[in-house]
Coordinates of C-alpha atoms and ligand atoms in Angstrom, one line a residue:
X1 CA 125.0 105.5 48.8
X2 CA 124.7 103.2 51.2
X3 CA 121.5 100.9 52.2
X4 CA 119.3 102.7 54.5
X5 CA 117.1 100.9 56.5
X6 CA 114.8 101.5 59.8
X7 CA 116.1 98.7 61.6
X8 CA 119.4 96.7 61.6
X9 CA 119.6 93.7 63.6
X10 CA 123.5 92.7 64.1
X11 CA 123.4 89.1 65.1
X12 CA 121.8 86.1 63.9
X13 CA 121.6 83.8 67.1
X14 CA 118.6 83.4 69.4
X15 CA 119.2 87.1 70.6
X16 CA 119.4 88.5 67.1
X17 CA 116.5 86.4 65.6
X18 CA 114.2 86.5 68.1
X19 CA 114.4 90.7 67.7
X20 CA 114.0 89.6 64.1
X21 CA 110.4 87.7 64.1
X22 CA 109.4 90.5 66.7
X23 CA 110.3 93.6 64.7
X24 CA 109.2 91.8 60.7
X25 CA 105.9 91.1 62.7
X26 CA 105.5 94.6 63.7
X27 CA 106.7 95.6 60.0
X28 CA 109.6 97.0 60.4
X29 CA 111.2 95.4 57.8
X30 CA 114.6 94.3 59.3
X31 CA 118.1 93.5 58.0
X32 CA 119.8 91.0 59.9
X33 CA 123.7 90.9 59.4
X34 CA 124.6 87.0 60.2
X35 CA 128.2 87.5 61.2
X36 CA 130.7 85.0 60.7
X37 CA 129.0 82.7 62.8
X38 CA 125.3 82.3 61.1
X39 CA 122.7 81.3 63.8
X40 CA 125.5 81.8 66.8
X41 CA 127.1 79.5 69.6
X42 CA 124.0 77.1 69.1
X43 CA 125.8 76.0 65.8
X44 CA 128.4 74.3 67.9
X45 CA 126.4 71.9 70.0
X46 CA 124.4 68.5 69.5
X47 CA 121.4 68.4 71.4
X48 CA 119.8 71.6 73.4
X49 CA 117.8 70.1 76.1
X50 CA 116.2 73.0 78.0
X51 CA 114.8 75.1 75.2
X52 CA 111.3 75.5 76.1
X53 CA 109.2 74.0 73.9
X54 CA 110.7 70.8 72.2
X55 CA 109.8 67.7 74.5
X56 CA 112.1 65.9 73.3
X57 CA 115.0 68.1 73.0
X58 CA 115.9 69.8 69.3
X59 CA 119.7 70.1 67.8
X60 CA 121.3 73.6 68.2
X61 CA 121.8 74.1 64.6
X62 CA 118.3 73.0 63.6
X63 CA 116.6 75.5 66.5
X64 CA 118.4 78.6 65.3
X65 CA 117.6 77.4 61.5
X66 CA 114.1 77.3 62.8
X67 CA 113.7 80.7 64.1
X68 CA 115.7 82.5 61.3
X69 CA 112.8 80.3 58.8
X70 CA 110.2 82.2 61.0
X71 CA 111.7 85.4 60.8
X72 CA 111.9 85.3 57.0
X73 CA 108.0 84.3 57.1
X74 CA 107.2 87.8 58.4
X75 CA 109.7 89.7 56.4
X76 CA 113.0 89.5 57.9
X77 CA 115.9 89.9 55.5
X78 CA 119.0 87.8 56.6
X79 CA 122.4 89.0 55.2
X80 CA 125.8 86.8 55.2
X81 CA 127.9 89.3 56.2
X82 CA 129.4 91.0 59.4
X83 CA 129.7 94.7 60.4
X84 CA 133.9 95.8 60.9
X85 CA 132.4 99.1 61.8
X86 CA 129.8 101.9 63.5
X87 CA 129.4 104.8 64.0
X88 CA 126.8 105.7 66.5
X89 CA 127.6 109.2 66.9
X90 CA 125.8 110.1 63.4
X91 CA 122.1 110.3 62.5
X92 CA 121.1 107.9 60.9
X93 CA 123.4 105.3 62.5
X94 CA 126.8 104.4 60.3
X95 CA 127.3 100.6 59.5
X96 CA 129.9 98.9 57.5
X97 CA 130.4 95.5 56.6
X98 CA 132.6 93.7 54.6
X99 CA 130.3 93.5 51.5
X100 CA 128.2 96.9 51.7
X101 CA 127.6 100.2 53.5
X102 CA 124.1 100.4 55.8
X103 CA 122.7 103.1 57.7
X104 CA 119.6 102.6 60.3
X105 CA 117.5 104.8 62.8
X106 CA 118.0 102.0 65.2
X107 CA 120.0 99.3 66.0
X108 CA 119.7 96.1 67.9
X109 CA 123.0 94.5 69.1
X110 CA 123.3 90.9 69.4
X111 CA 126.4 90.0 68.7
X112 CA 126.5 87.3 71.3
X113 CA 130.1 86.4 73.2
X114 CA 132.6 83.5 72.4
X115 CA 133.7 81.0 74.8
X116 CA 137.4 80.6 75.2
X117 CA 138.8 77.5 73.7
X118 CA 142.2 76.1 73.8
X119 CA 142.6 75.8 70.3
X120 CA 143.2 72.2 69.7
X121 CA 142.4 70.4 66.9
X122 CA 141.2 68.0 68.8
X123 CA 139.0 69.9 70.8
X124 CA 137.2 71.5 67.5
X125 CA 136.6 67.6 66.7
X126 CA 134.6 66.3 69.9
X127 CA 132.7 69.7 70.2
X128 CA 129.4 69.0 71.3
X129 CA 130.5 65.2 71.4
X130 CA 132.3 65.6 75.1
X131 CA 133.5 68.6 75.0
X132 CA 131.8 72.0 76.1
X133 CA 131.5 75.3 77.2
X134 CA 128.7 75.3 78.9
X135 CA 128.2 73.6 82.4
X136 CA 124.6 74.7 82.6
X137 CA 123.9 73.4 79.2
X138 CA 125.6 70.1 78.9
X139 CA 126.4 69.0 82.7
X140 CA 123.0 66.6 82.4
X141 CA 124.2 64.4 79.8
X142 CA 127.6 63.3 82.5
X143 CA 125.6 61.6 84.9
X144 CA 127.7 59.1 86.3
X145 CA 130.7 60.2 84.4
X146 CA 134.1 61.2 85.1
X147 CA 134.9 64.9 83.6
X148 CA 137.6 67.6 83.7
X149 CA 137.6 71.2 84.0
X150 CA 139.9 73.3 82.1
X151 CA 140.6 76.9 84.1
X152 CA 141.5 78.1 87.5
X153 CA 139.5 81.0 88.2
X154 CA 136.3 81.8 89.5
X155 CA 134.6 80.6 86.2
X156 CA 136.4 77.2 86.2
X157 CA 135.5 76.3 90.1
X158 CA 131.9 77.3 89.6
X159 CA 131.8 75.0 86.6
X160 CA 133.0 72.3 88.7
X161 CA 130.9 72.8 91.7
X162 CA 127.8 72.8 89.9
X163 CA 129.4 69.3 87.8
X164 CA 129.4 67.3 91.0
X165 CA 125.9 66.9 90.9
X166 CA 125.9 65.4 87.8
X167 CA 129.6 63.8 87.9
X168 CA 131.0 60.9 90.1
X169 CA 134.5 63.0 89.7
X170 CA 135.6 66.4 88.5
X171 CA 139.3 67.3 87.9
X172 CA 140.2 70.7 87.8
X173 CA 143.4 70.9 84.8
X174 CA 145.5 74.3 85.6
X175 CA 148.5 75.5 84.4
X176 CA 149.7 77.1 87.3
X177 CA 150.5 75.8 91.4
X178 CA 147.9 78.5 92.4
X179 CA 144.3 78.9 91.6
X180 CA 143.3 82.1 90.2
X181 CA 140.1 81.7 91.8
X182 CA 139.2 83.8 94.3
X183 CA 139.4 82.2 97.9
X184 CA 135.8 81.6 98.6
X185 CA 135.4 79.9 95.7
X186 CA 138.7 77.7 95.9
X187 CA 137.9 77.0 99.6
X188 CA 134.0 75.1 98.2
X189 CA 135.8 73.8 95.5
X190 CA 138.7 72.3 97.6
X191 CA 136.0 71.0 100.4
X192 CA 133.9 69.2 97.7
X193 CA 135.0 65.0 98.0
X194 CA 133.9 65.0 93.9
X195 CA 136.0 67.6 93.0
X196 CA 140.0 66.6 92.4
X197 CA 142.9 68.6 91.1
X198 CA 145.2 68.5 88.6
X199 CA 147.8 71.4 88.7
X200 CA 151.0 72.1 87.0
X201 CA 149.0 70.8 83.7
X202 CA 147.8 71.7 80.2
X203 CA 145.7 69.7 78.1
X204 CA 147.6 68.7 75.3
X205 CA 145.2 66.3 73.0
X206 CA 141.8 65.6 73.5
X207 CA 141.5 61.5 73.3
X208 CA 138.3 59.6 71.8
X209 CA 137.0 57.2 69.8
X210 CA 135.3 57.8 66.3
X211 CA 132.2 55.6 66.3
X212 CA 130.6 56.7 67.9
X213 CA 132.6 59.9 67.8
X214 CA 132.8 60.5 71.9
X215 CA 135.5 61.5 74.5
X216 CA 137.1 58.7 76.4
X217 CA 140.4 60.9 77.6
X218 CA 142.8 63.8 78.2
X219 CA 146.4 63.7 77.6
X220 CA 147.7 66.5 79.9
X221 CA 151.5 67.2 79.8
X222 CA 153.3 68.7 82.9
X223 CA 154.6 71.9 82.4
X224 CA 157.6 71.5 85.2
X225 CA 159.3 69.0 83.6
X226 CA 157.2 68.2 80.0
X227 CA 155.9 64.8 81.1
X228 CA 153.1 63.7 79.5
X229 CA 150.3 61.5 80.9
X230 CA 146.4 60.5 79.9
X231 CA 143.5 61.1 82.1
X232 CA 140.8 58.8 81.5
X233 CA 137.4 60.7 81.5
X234 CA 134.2 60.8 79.4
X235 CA 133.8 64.9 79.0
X236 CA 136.2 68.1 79.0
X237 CA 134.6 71.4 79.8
X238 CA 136.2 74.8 79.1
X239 CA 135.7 77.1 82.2
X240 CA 138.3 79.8 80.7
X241 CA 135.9 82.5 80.5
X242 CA 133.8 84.0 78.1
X243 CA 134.3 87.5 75.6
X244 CA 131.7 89.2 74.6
X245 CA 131.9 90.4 70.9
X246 CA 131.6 94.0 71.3
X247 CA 135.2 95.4 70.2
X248 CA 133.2 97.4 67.2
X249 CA 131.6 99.3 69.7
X250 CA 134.4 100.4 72.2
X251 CA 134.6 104.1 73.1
X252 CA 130.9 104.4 71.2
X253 CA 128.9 102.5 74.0
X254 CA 129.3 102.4 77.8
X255 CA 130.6 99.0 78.9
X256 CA 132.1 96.9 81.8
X257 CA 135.6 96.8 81.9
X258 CA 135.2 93.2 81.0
X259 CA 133.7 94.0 77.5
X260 CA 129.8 93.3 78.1
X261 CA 127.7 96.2 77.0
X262 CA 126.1 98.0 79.8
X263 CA 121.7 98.5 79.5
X264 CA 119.6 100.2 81.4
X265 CA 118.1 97.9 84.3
X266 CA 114.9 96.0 82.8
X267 CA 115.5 97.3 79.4
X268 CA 117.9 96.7 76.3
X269 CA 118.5 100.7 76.0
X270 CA 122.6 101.2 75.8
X271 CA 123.9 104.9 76.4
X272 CA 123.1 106.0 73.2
X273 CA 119.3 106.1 71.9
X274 CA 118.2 104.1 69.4
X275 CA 120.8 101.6 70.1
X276 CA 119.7 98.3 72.1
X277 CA 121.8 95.2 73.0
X278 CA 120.3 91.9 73.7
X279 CA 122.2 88.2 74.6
X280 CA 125.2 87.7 75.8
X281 CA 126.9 90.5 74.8
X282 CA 125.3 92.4 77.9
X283 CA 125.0 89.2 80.2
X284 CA 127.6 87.3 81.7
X285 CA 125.3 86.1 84.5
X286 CA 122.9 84.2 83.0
X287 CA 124.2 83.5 78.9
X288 CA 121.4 80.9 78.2
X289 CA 119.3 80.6 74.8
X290 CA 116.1 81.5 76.5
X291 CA 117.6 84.8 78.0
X292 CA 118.9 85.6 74.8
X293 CA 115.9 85.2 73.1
X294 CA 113.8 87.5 75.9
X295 CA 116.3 90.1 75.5
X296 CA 115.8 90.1 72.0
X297 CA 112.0 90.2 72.4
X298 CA 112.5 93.3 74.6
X299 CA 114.9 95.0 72.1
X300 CA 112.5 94.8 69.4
X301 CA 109.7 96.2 71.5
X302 CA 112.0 99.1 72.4
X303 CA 113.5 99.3 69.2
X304 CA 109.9 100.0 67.8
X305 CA 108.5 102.0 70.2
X306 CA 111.3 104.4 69.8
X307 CA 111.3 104.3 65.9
X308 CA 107.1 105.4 66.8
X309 CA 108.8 108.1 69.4
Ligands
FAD401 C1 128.9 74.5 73.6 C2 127.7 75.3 74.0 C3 126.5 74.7 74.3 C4 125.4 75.4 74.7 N1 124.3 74.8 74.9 C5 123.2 75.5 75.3 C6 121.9 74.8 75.7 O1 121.9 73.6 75.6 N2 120.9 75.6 76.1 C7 121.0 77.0 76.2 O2 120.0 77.6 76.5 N3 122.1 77.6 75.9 C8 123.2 76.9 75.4 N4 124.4 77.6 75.2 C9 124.4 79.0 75.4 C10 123.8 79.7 74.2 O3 124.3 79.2 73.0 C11 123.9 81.2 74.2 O4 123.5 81.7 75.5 C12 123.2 81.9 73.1 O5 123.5 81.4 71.9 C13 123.4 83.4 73.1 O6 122.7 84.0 72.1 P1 123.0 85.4 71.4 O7 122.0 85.5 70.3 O8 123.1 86.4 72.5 O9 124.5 85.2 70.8 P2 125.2 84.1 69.9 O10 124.5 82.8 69.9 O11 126.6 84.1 70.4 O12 125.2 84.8 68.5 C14 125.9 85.9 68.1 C15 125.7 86.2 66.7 O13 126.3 87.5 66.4 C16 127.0 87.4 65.2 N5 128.1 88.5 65.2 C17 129.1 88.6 65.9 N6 129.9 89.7 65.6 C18 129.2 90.2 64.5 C19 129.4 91.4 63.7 N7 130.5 92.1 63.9 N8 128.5 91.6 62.7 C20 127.4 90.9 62.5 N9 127.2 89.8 63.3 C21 128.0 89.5 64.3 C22 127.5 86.0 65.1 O14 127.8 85.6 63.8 C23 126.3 85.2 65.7 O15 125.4 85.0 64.7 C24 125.5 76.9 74.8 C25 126.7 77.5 74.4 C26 127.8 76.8 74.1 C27 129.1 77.5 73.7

């Protein structure tokens, strides 16, 4: 048979824990499946700056450790595992994961959304040591510093723009002779004296040094004619998009063609009831740990005003 339970809580970053110390306070006795990535994208950075509440700043990995410890005070029980599939269209809801079989009366969602990486080895090793996803997040600590952008869309020239006032320089790496972006966005990028380009180019090996472990370059090879050459610059940010981790839920929920679950405007209420999705997997404007975490303060309200209902 498998494990019943009022409330399942699919996510264990700010999104998913936050719904967590919300709905054990209101005793509702909450399983929260981890995923593969316990405590989320916060795991993957140093320092988090702009969390309310730490003055002087708090590691990622030590502020989702935090709130997971203060969701198990009230109750909340934390699984290692990771749902490979629903089914929303059965009462109670149908979960399974890799280890066991669940079923709930509602659901919270917070599955979060994965940055797109270039899948160097290299890049895995200066994570969060000069290399990010996350120009909102980490542009503060390159004051004064030469960076690149990796990407040419949209994504990748907003990045950049919003670099330059932290940046003396910003070089914009793409593969192609043409920017994806669209033309407004090229046109500010282009117009901007910080902002330099470096087309025709992929980044082939992140360059630092290991004490302290920071970046110092980028060795970017030409694609026309397999040249390589090294960019000296103290960060590398990814701007090549974002995918929310909602392929479990395809054809069960309505959603964006880009993959982010769609809610109701001011509320975490998907399509079906009884199912609520909070963090980036149903923003792709805003995808901050402070967002995350008030969306998953509203899906736990809803969540248990509807298990009331
Ligand atoms: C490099 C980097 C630095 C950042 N720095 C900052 C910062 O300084 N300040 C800030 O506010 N924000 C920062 N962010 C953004 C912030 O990390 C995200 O906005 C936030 O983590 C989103 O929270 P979430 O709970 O929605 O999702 P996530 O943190 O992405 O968590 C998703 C969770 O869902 C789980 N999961 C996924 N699939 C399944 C499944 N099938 N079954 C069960 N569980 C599943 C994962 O294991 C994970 O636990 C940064 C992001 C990156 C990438």
């Amino acid at each position: 048979m498998p494990n019943h339970h009022r409330l399942i809580i699919m996510g264990s970053g700010p999104a998913g824990s936050t719904a967590a110390i919300y709905a054990a306070r209101a005793e509702l006795n909450p399983v929260v499946l981890e995923g593969l990535q316990a405590g989320g994208q916060l795991t993957i950075t140093t320092e988090v700056e702009n969390y309310p509440g730490f003055a002087n700043g708090i590691s990622g990995p030590e502020l989702v450790e935090t709130m997971k410890l203060q969701a198990e005070r009230f109750g909340a029980i934390y699984r290692p595992d990771e749902a490979v599939q629903v089914d929303l269209a059965q009462r109670p809801f149908y979960i399974q994961t890799h280890e066991s079989e669940y079923t709930c009366e509602a659901l919270i969602i917070a599955t979060g959304a994965s940055a797109r990486w270039l899948g160097l080895a290299s890049e895995k090793k200066f994570m969060g040591h000069g290399v990010s996803a996350c120009a909102t997040c980490d542009g503060f600590f390159f004051r004064e510093k030469e960076i690149v952008v990796v990407g040419g869309g949209d994504t990748a020239m907003e990045e950049a723009t919003f670099l330059t006032k932290f940046a003396t320089k910003v070089t914009i790496v793409h593969r192609r002779g043409e920017l994806r972006a669209s033309r407004i966005m090229q046109e500010k990028a282009m117009s901007n004296p910080r902002i330099h380009f470096a087309l025709h180019k992929i980044p082939e090996e992140i360059i630092g040094e290991e004490y302290p472990l920071r970046v110092t370059g980028v060795k970017l090879r030409d694609v026309r004619d397999n040249t390589t050459s090294v960019l000296s610059v103290d960060g590398v940010f990814m701007g090549i998009g974002h995918e929310p981790n909602s392929k479990l839920f395809q054809g069960q929920l309505d959603m964006e063609p880009t993959g982010y679950i769609i809610t109701q405007s001011k509320s975490t209420a998907t399509n079906v009831k009884g199912v609520f999705a909070a963090g980036d997997v149903q923003d792709h404007r805003y995808r901050q740990a402070i967002t995350a975490a008030g969306s998953g303060c509203m899906a736990a309200l809803e969540a248990e005003k509807f298990l009331e209902g």
